[in-house]
PDB file of C-alpha atoms in Angstrom:
ATOM      1  CA  MET E  19      12.213  26.201  41.467  1.00 36.00           C
ATOM      2  CA  SER E  20      11.175  27.316  37.972  1.00 37.00           C
ATOM      3  CA  ILE E  21      13.356  26.765  34.913  1.00 38.00           C
ATOM      4  CA  GLU E  22      13.901  30.538  34.702  1.00 42.00           C
ATOM      5  CA  ASN E  23      15.065  30.803  38.317  1.00 46.00           C
ATOM      6  CA  LEU E  24      17.252  27.737  37.853  1.00 45.00           C
ATOM      7  CA  ASP E  25      18.907  29.451  34.875  1.00 56.00           C
ATOM      8  CA  ILE E  26      19.467  32.584  36.976  1.00 60.00           C
ATOM      9  CA  VAL E  27      21.058  30.576  39.805  1.00 67.00           C
ATOM     10  CA  THR E  28      23.267  28.713  37.315  1.00 73.00           C
ATOM     11  CA  SER E  29      24.239  32.015  35.729  1.00 75.00           C
ATOM     12  CA  ILE E  30      25.464  33.619  38.977  1.00 78.00           C
ATOM     13  CA  GLN E  31      27.216  30.383  39.996  1.00 83.00           C
ATOM     14  CA  ASN E  32      29.064  30.287  36.673  1.00 84.00           C
ATOM     15  CA  TYR E  33      29.936  33.954  37.003  1.00 84.00           C
ATOM     16  CA  ILE E  34      31.370  33.356  40.490  1.00 88.00           C
ATOM     17  CA  ALA E  35      33.390  30.398  39.202  1.00 87.00           C
ATOM     18  CA  GLU E  36      34.806  32.569  36.404  1.00 87.00           C
ATOM     19  CA  LEU E  37      35.728  35.358  38.830  1.00 88.00           C
ATOM     20  CA  GLU E  38      37.378  32.865  41.190  1.00 87.00           C
ATOM     21  CA  ARG E  39      39.659  31.827  38.338  1.00 86.00           C
ATOM     22  CA  THR E  40      40.650  35.392  37.479  1.00 84.00           C
ATOM     23  CA  ALA E  41      40.851  36.684  41.072  1.00 83.00           C
ATOM     24  CA  ASN E  42      44.062  34.736  41.674  1.00 85.00           C
ATOM     25  CA  VAL E  43      45.214  36.876  44.593  1.00 88.00           C
ATOM     26  CA  SER E  44      45.321  36.557  48.378  1.00 90.00           C
ATOM     27  CA  GLY E  45      43.248  38.780  50.645  1.00 90.00           C
ATOM     28  CA  GLY E  46      46.380  40.517  51.873  1.00 91.00           C
ATOM     29  CA  GLU E  47      47.626  41.256  48.354  1.00 92.00           C
ATOM     30  CA  ALA E  48      44.185  42.511  47.295  1.00 93.00           C
ATOM     31  CA  ALA E  49      44.071  44.843  50.306  1.00 93.00           C
ATOM     32  CA  GLU E  50      47.525  46.141  49.374  1.00 94.00           C
ATOM     33  CA  TYR E  51      46.411  46.792  45.784  1.00 94.00           C
ATOM     34  CA  ALA E  52      43.215  48.457  47.028  1.00 94.00           C
ATOM     35  CA  ALA E  53      45.168  50.740  49.354  1.00 93.00           C
ATOM     36  CA  GLU E  54      47.343  51.772  46.407  1.00 93.00           C
ATOM     37  CA  ALA E  55      44.235  52.360  44.277  1.00 92.00           C
ATOM     38  CA  SER E  56      42.734  54.522  47.029  1.00 91.00           C
ATOM     39  CA  ARG E  57      45.827  56.732  46.983  1.00 90.00           C
ATOM     40  CA  SER E  58      46.542  56.942  43.266  1.00 88.00           C
ATOM     41  CA  GLY E  59      43.432  55.653  41.496  1.00 88.00           C
ATOM     42  CA  LEU E  60      42.556  52.260  40.044  1.00 87.00           C
ATOM     43  CA  GLU E  61      44.053  53.249  36.689  1.00 85.00           C
ATOM     44  CA  SER E  62      47.462  53.724  38.311  1.00 86.00           C
ATOM     45  CA  LEU E  63      47.832  49.996  39.023  1.00 89.00           C
ATOM     46  CA  PRO E  64      49.788  47.839  36.546  1.00 89.00           C
ATOM     47  CA  GLY E  65      47.489  45.839  34.267  1.00 84.00           C
ATOM     48  CA  GLU E  66      47.792  42.448  35.989  1.00 88.00           C
ATOM     49  CA  ARG E  67      47.359  43.875  39.486  1.00 89.00           C
ATOM     50  CA  ARG E  68      44.417  45.968  38.368  1.00 90.00           C
ATOM     51  CA  GLU E  69      42.679  43.002  36.737  1.00 89.00           C
ATOM     52  CA  LYS E  70      43.192  40.809  39.819  1.00 91.00           C
ATOM     53  CA  LEU E  71      41.883  43.523  42.148  1.00 93.00           C
ATOM     54  CA  ILE E  72      38.831  44.121  39.964  1.00 91.00           C
ATOM     55  CA  SER E  73      38.067  40.384  39.839  1.00 90.00           C
ATOM     56  CA  TYR E  74      38.591  40.086  43.618  1.00 93.00           C
ATOM     57  CA  CYS E  75      36.150  42.942  44.320  1.00 93.00           C
ATOM     58  CA  LEU E  76      33.583  41.710  41.795  1.00 92.00           C
ATOM     59  CA  LEU E  77      33.833  38.235  43.329  1.00 92.00           C
ATOM     60  CA  ILE E  78      32.886  39.713  46.722  1.00 91.00           C
ATOM     61  CA  ALA E  79      29.991  41.536  45.059  1.00 90.00           C
ATOM     62  CA  ALA E  80      28.855  38.400  43.199  1.00 88.00           C
ATOM     63  CA  LYS E  81      28.861  36.309  46.382  1.00 88.00           C
ATOM     64  CA  ARG E  82      27.088  39.127  48.180  1.00 84.00           C
ATOM     65  CA  VAL E  83      24.334  39.435  45.597  1.00 78.00           C
ATOM     66  CA  ARG E  84      23.899  35.642  45.619  1.00 79.00           C
ATOM     67  CA  ALA E  85      23.480  35.697  49.406  1.00 76.00           C
ATOM     68  CA  VAL E  86      21.294  38.801  49.418  1.00 65.00           C
ATOM     69  CA  THR E  87      18.927  37.871  46.599  1.00 58.00           C
ATOM     70  CA  GLY E  88      18.950  34.111  46.991  1.00 55.00           C
ATOM     71  CA  GLY E  89      19.778  33.878  43.275  1.00 44.00           C
ATOM     72  CA  SER E  90      16.571  35.530  42.100  1.00 45.00           C
ATOM     73  CA  ALA E  91      15.927  38.765  40.238  1.00 42.00           C
ATOM     74  CA  VAL E  92      15.792  41.858  42.448  1.00 45.00           C
ATOM     75  CA  ARG E  93      13.926  43.728  39.723  1.00 44.00           C
ATOM     76  CA  SER E  94      12.232  42.317  36.666  1.00 39.00           C
ATOM     77  CA  ASP E  95      15.006  43.703  34.447  1.00 48.00           C
ATOM     78  CA  MET E  96      17.901  43.185  36.854  1.00 58.00           C
ATOM     79  CA  GLU E  97      19.349  39.742  37.504  1.00 66.00           C
ATOM     80  CA  PRO E  98      22.191  38.945  39.948  1.00 70.00           C
ATOM     81  CA  CYS E  99      24.905  39.164  37.264  1.00 77.00           C
ATOM     82  CA  ASP E 100      23.541  42.535  36.169  1.00 76.00           C
ATOM     83  CA  TRP E 101      24.096  44.031  39.627  1.00 78.00           C
ATOM     84  CA  VAL E 102      27.741  42.968  39.578  1.00 83.00           C
ATOM     85  CA  ASN E 103      28.259  44.354  36.073  1.00 79.00           C
ATOM     86  CA  GLU E 104      26.701  47.685  37.060  1.00 79.00           C
ATOM     87  CA  PHE E 105      28.845  47.819  40.207  1.00 83.00           C
ATOM     88  CA  TYR E 106      31.973  47.459  38.056  1.00 84.00           C
ATOM     89  CA  PHE E 107      31.430  50.922  36.558  1.00 80.00           C
ATOM     90  CA  CYS E 108      31.618  52.644  39.947  1.00 84.00           C
ATOM     91  CA  LEU E 109      34.390  50.431  41.378  1.00 88.00           C
ATOM     92  CA  GLY E 110      37.114  53.014  40.769  1.00 87.00           C
ATOM     93  CA  ARG E 111      35.180  55.586  42.786  1.00 87.00           C
ATOM     94  CA  VAL E 112      34.417  53.046  45.519  1.00 90.00           C
ATOM     95  CA  LEU E 113      38.091  52.070  45.888  1.00 92.00           C
ATOM     96  CA  ARG E 114      39.089  55.744  46.108  1.00 90.00           C
ATOM     97  CA  ARG E 115      37.281  55.823  49.456  1.00 89.00           C
ATOM     98  CA  PHE E 116      38.753  52.624  50.846  1.00 91.00           C
ATOM     99  CA  ASP E 117      40.624  53.085  54.136  1.00 88.00           C
ATOM    100  CA  PRO E 118      42.297  49.890  55.442  1.00 87.00           C
ATOM    101  CA  ASP E 119      42.433  51.421  58.926  1.00 86.00           C
ATOM    102  CA  ARG E 120      38.638  51.658  59.078  1.00 85.00           C
ATOM    103  CA  ALA E 121      37.492  48.333  57.596  1.00 85.00           C
ATOM    104  CA  SER E 122      38.830  45.226  55.873  1.00 90.00           C
ATOM    105  CA  LEU E 123      38.496  45.120  52.085  1.00 92.00           C
ATOM    106  CA  PRO E 124      35.789  42.372  52.046  1.00 91.00           C
ATOM    107  CA  THR E 125      33.773  44.270  54.665  1.00 90.00           C
ATOM    108  CA  TYR E 126      34.151  47.552  52.820  1.00 90.00           C
ATOM    109  CA  ILE E 127      33.228  46.140  49.396  1.00 91.00           C
ATOM    110  CA  SER E 128      30.249  44.260  50.863  1.00 88.00           C
ATOM    111  CA  ALA E 129      28.974  47.436  52.534  1.00 86.00           C
ATOM    112  CA  ALA E 130      29.608  49.494  49.398  1.00 87.00           C
ATOM    113  CA  PHE E 131      27.740  46.926  47.302  1.00 87.00           C
ATOM    114  CA  ASP E 132      24.783  46.926  49.712  1.00 81.00           C
ATOM    115  CA  SER E 133      24.672  50.715  49.493  1.00 79.00           C
ATOM    116  CA  PHE E 134      24.949  50.551  45.698  1.00 80.00           C
ATOM    117  CA  MET E 135      21.997  48.150  45.447  1.00 76.00           C
ATOM    118  CA  LYS E 136      19.861  50.398  47.623  1.00 71.00           C
ATOM    119  CA  SER E 137      20.711  53.588  45.751  1.00 66.00           C
ATOM    120  CA  TYR E 138      20.330  51.911  42.342  1.00 60.00           C
ATOM    121  CA  SER E 139      16.894  50.502  43.099  1.00 54.00           C
ATOM    122  CA  ALA E 140      14.779  53.049  44.942  1.00 44.00           C
ATOM    123  CA  ASP E 141      11.755  50.741  44.995  1.00 41.00           C
ATOM    124  CA  CYS E 142      13.668  48.073  46.979  1.00 43.00           C
ATOM    125  CA  ASP E 143      15.140  48.055  50.454  1.00 42.00           C
ATOM    126  CA  ILE E 144      18.813  47.182  50.874  1.00 40.00           C
ATOM    127  CA  ARG E 145      18.168  43.434  50.619  1.00 44.00           C
ATOM    128  CA  GLY E 146      15.905  43.644  47.548  1.00 46.00           C
ATOM    129  CA  ARG E 147      12.579  42.004  46.819  1.00 47.00           C
ATOM    130  CA  HIS E 148      13.706  38.628  48.092  1.00 50.00           C
ATOM    131  CA  TYR E 149      12.531  39.921  51.497  1.00 54.00           C
ATOM    132  CA  VAL E 150       8.951  39.460  50.298  1.00 60.00           C
ATOM    133  CA  ALA E 151       9.533  35.696  50.343  1.00 65.00           C
ATOM    134  CA  SER E 152      11.364  35.943  53.685  1.00 72.00           C
ATOM    135  CA  VAL E 153       8.537  37.953  55.236  1.00 74.00           C
ATOM    136  CA  ASN E 154       6.010  35.358  54.077  1.00 76.00           C
ATOM    137  CA  GLN E 155       8.226  32.592  55.444  1.00 82.00           C
ATOM    138  CA  LEU E 156       8.439  34.347  58.810  1.00 84.00           C
ATOM    139  CA  ARG E 157       4.678  34.840  58.975  1.00 84.00           C
ATOM    140  CA  ARG E 158       3.944  31.200  58.150  1.00 85.00           C
ATOM    141  CA  LYS E 159       6.401  29.922  60.739  1.00 87.00           C
ATOM    142  CA  ARG E 160       5.114  32.326  63.395  1.00 88.00           C
ATOM    143  CA  GLU E 161       1.520  31.241  62.781  1.00 87.00           C
ATOM    144  CA  GLN E 162       2.517  27.562  62.798  1.00 87.00           C
ATOM    145  CA  LEU E 163       4.341  27.869  66.125  1.00 88.00           C
ATOM    146  CA  PHE E 164       1.496  29.897  67.613  1.00 86.00           C
ATOM    147  CA  ARG E 165      -0.980  27.126  66.753  1.00 84.00           C
ATOM    148  CA  LEU E 166       1.320  24.500  68.275  1.00 87.00           C
ATOM    149  CA  ASN E 167       2.168  26.346  71.504  1.00 85.00           C
ATOM    150  CA  SER E 168      -0.808  28.725  71.904  1.00 84.00           C
ATOM    151  CA  CYS E 169       1.577  31.644  72.430  1.00 86.00           C
ATOM    152  CA  GLU E 170       3.819  33.953  70.426  1.00 86.00           C
ATOM    153  CA  PRO E 171       7.128  32.220  69.629  1.00 89.00           C
ATOM    154  CA  SER E 172      10.328  33.689  71.038  1.00 89.00           C
ATOM    155  CA  ASP E 173      13.094  35.074  68.826  1.00 88.00           C
ATOM    156  CA  GLU E 174      15.292  32.127  69.813  1.00 89.00           C
ATOM    157  CA  LEU E 175      12.663  29.618  68.676  1.00 90.00           C
ATOM    158  CA  LEU E 176      12.038  31.457  65.416  1.00 89.00           C
ATOM    159  CA  MET E 177      15.753  31.611  64.629  1.00 86.00           C
ATOM    160  CA  LYS E 178      16.133  27.916  65.398  1.00 87.00           C
ATOM    161  CA  GLU E 179      13.152  26.889  63.270  1.00 88.00           C
ATOM    162  CA  LEU E 180      14.068  29.151  60.343  1.00 85.00           C
ATOM    163  CA  GLY E 181      17.826  28.668  60.532  1.00 82.00           C
ATOM    164  CA  TRP E 182      18.333  32.449  60.666  1.00 76.00           C
ATOM    165  CA  GLY E 183      20.648  34.661  62.675  1.00 76.00           C
ATOM    166  CA  GLN E 184      19.560  37.591  64.838  1.00 75.00           C
ATOM    167  CA  LEU E 185      20.500  40.184  62.209  1.00 66.00           C
ATOM    168  CA  ARG E 186      18.452  38.537  59.460  1.00 70.00           C
ATOM    169  CA  LEU E 187      15.434  38.122  61.715  1.00 78.00           C
ATOM    170  CA  ARG E 188      15.600  41.799  62.641  1.00 74.00           C
ATOM    171  CA  ASN E 189      15.961  42.906  59.008  1.00 67.00           C
ATOM    172  CA  VAL E 190      13.030  40.767  57.837  1.00 72.00           C
ATOM    173  CA  ARG E 191      10.876  42.182  60.635  1.00 75.00           C
ATOM    174  CA  MET E 192      11.843  45.689  59.541  1.00 67.00           C
ATOM    175  CA  ALA E 193      10.860  44.836  55.972  1.00 62.00           C
ATOM    176  CA  GLU E 194       7.577  43.346  57.252  1.00 65.00           C
ATOM    177  CA  SER E 195       6.742  46.534  59.136  1.00 62.00           C
ATOM    178  CA  GLY E 196       7.750  48.747  56.227  1.00 52.00           C
ATOM    179  CA  SER E 197      10.494  50.397  58.272  1.00 47.00           C
ATOM    180  CA  ALA E 198      13.520  48.836  56.603  1.00 44.00           C
ATOM    181  CA  VAL E 199      16.226  51.449  57.101  1.00 44.00           C
ATOM    182  CA  ILE E 200      19.991  51.527  57.342  1.00 44.00           C
ATOM    183  CA  ARG E 201      21.415  52.596  60.705  1.00 46.00           C
ATOM    184  CA  LEU E 202      24.915  53.941  61.118  1.00 42.00           C
ATOM    185  CA  ASN E 203      25.677  51.407  63.847  1.00 48.00           C
ATOM    186  CA  ASP E 204      24.483  48.413  61.802  1.00 47.00           C
ATOM    187  CA  PRO E 205      27.224  45.837  61.115  1.00 51.00           C
ATOM    188  CA  ALA E 206      28.730  46.309  57.671  1.00 49.00           C
ATOM    189  CA  GLY E 207      29.552  43.381  55.417  1.00 48.00           C
ATOM    190  CA  GLU E 208      29.681  39.786  56.547  1.00 46.00           C
ATOM    191  CA  ASP E 209      32.436  39.677  59.172  1.00 48.00           C
ATOM    192  CA  GLY E 210      30.968  42.436  61.349  1.00 50.00           C
ATOM    193  CA  ASP E 211      34.283  44.148  62.155  1.00 51.00           C
ATOM    194  CA  ALA E 212      32.923  47.571  61.187  1.00 50.00           C
ATOM    195  CA  THR E 213      29.636  49.464  61.038  1.00 48.00           C
ATOM    196  CA  VAL E 214      27.910  51.203  58.164  1.00 44.00           C
ATOM    197  CA  GLY E 215      28.901  54.538  59.698  1.00 46.00           C
ATOM    198  CA  ASP E 216      32.580  53.561  59.607  1.00 46.00           C
ATOM    199  CA  THR E 217      32.474  53.155  55.838  1.00 43.00           C
ATOM    200  CA  ILE E 218      30.743  56.433  54.987  1.00 42.00           C
ATOM    201  CA  VAL E 219      32.835  59.115  53.354  1.00 44.00           C
ATOM    202  CA  SER E 220      31.692  62.338  51.731  1.00 43.00           C
ATOM    203  CA  ASP E 221      30.030  61.811  48.361  1.00 45.00           C
ATOM    204  CA  GLU E 222      31.604  64.962  46.946  1.00 47.00           C
ATOM    205  CA  PRO E 223      34.196  63.937  44.326  1.00 49.00           C
ATOM    206  CA  GLY E 224      37.637  65.464  44.574  1.00 50.00           C
ATOM    207  CA  VAL E 225      39.604  66.927  41.669  1.00 47.00           C
ATOM    208  CA  GLU E 226      41.607  63.698  41.170  1.00 50.00           C
ATOM    209  CA  GLU E 227      38.467  61.579  41.211  1.00 52.00           C
ATOM    210  CA  THR E 228      36.744  63.862  38.681  1.00 55.00           C
ATOM    211  CA  VAL E 229      39.725  63.610  36.332  1.00 54.00           C
ATOM    212  CA  GLU E 230      39.882  59.817  36.796  1.00 57.00           C
ATOM    213  CA  ASN E 231      36.164  59.487  36.024  1.00 58.00           C
ATOM    214  CA  LYS E 232      36.577  61.489  32.811  1.00 60.00           C
ATOM    215  CA  ILE E 233      39.531  59.329  31.767  1.00 61.00           C
ATOM    216  CA  MET E 234      37.549  56.140  32.503  1.00 61.00           C
ATOM    217  CA  LEU E 235      34.530  57.463  30.583  1.00 62.00           C
ATOM    218  CA  GLY E 236      36.741  58.330  27.619  1.00 65.00           C
ATOM    219  CA  LYS E 237      38.294  54.855  27.633  1.00 64.00           C
ATOM    220  CA  MET E 238      34.880  53.232  27.865  1.00 64.00           C
ATOM    221  CA  ARG E 239      33.694  55.197  24.830  1.00 66.00           C
ATOM    222  CA  GLU E 240      36.819  54.192  22.887  1.00 68.00           C
ATOM    223  CA  CYS E 241      36.240  50.546  23.801  1.00 66.00           C
ATOM    224  CA  LEU E 242      32.576  50.661  22.762  1.00 64.00           C
ATOM    225  CA  ASP E 243      33.489  52.344  19.487  1.00 66.00           C
ATOM    226  CA  SER E 244      35.947  49.538  18.725  1.00 66.00           C
ATOM    227  CA  LEU E 245      33.371  46.767  19.131  1.00 63.00           C
ATOM    228  CA  PRO E 246      32.140  45.139  15.892  1.00 61.00           C
ATOM    229  CA  ASP E 247      28.566  45.192  14.602  1.00 61.00           C
ATOM    230  CA  ASP E 248      27.019  48.668  14.896  1.00 58.00           C
ATOM    231  CA  ARG E 249      23.524  47.264  15.559  1.00 58.00           C
ATOM    232  CA  ASN E 250      24.626  45.171  18.523  1.00 63.00           C
ATOM    233  CA  LYS E 251      26.933  47.948  19.730  1.00 64.00           C
ATOM    234  CA  ALA E 252      24.033  50.405  19.839  1.00 66.00           C
ATOM    235  CA  ALA E 253      22.011  47.862  21.810  1.00 67.00           C
ATOM    236  CA  MET E 254      24.871  47.374  24.276  1.00 66.00           C
ATOM    237  CA  ILE E 255      25.185  51.115  24.815  1.00 65.00           C
ATOM    238  CA  ARG E 256      21.474  51.381  25.513  1.00 66.00           C
ATOM    239  CA  CYS E 257      21.651  48.476  28.008  1.00 64.00           C
ATOM    240  CA  ILE E 258      24.902  49.416  29.750  1.00 62.00           C
ATOM    241  CA  VAL E 259      24.801  53.214  29.668  1.00 58.00           C
ATOM    242  CA  HIS E 260      21.088  54.000  29.562  1.00 59.00           C
ATOM    243  CA  GLY E 261      19.801  50.982  31.521  1.00 62.00           C
ATOM    244  CA  GLU E 262      17.173  49.819  29.031  1.00 66.00           C
ATOM    245  CA  SER E 263      15.707  46.401  29.822  1.00 71.00           C
ATOM    246  CA  TYR E 264      16.985  43.214  28.215  1.00 72.00           C
ATOM    247  CA  GLY E 265      13.448  42.324  27.231  1.00 75.00           C
ATOM    248  CA  LYS E 266      12.945  45.532  25.235  1.00 76.00           C
ATOM    249  CA  ILE E 267      16.307  45.220  23.475  1.00 74.00           C
ATOM    250  CA  GLY E 268      15.622  41.520  22.798  1.00 76.00           C
ATOM    251  CA  GLU E 269      12.337  42.307  21.038  1.00 77.00           C
ATOM    252  CA  GLU E 270      14.112  44.712  18.693  1.00 74.00           C
ATOM    253  CA  LEU E 271      17.014  42.353  17.970  1.00 72.00           C
ATOM    254  CA  GLY E 272      14.855  39.248  17.709  1.00 76.00           C
ATOM    255  CA  ALA E 273      16.737  37.686  20.632  1.00 76.00           C
ATOM    256  CA  SER E 274      15.670  36.271  23.984  1.00 79.00           C
ATOM    257  CA  LYS E 275      16.184  38.173  27.238  1.00 76.00           C
ATOM    258  CA  GLU E 276      18.811  35.595  28.239  1.00 78.00           C
ATOM    259  CA  GLY E 277      20.556  36.018  24.874  1.00 78.00           C
ATOM    260  CA  VAL E 278      20.793  39.791  25.341  1.00 77.00           C
ATOM    261  CA  ARG E 279      22.062  39.320  28.897  1.00 77.00           C
ATOM    262  CA  LYS E 280      24.838  37.025  27.648  1.00 77.00           C
ATOM    263  CA  MET E 281      25.679  39.539  24.918  1.00 76.00           C
ATOM    264  CA  VAL E 282      25.976  42.315  27.535  1.00 75.00           C
ATOM    265  CA  ASN E 283      28.166  40.129  29.761  1.00 75.00           C
ATOM    266  CA  ARG E 284      30.466  39.332  26.816  1.00 75.00           C
ATOM    267  CA  THR E 285      30.659  43.016  25.933  1.00 73.00           C
ATOM    268  CA  LEU E 286      31.479  43.990  29.517  1.00 72.00           C
ATOM    269  CA  LYS E 287      34.172  41.316  29.652  1.00 73.00           C
ATOM    270  CA  GLN E 288      35.684  42.727  26.447  1.00 71.00           C
ATOM    271  CA  LEU E 289      35.506  46.230  27.899  1.00 69.00           C
ATOM    272  CA  ARG E 290      37.268  45.186  31.105  1.00 68.00           C
ATOM    273  CA  THR E 291      40.026  43.460  29.126  1.00 69.00           C
ATOM    274  CA  MET E 292      40.503  46.431  26.814  1.00 64.00           C
ATOM    275  CA  MET E 293      40.406  49.031  29.601  1.00 59.00           C
ATOM    276  CA  CYS E 294      42.981  47.117  31.631  1.00 59.00           C
ATOM    277  CA  ALA E 295      45.338  46.676  28.683  1.00 57.00           C
TER     278      ALA E 295
END
């Protein structure tokens, strides 16, 4: 593992550890808060409940992106922590569509995060570019077993040798064939108690959701305006709002890509604290 990848893995591990400290809430309590947020909006929750629910959901997303990407960058300008930070900005809308009668909160957030990653990165399938490595791993193992046994290995043997489950083997094969798609009857999330189809709700925003989004956008602008250092603030806006790469911003500020990433994470943490106040 390269030094850069090691830093990325350490970064997501530290982020998860931080979220575990702030997400001091049981699964049942989080589901109760989420149900309330789905009825009245995330902003309607008292500050402490809202912060715990946000941390709980981001923790699910962080663990999901660690499992999905294997701790590596999905795009050259998007690292695991970046995906979680981007997901935060649509969390209010995601929770509006949560229905506890259709899926558990971890399953729903996992499925929503998978969908978010796919929609945010059109050049990647739902699992991201880490499938390139998985496809190569599958091909090498298949060729190795073919040479040993003089016949095509069975799925059972491949799963045993690779330490994979049936779902992962199927998904990697889909990626290998270029037909990686999402099916409505695919299991959603990690516990498999719902399908992707169960979690789909109309994308058309309602009146309440439109108003909530405008309020959230207004608060975000107020928070950004209150941050010190106009030069860094402008850089943060370009990274967070306009999606410019850390590398490009780093060149202009005379900072490393990792330094800009840390600056963005600090800014987002400040924003979350201020917006939940």
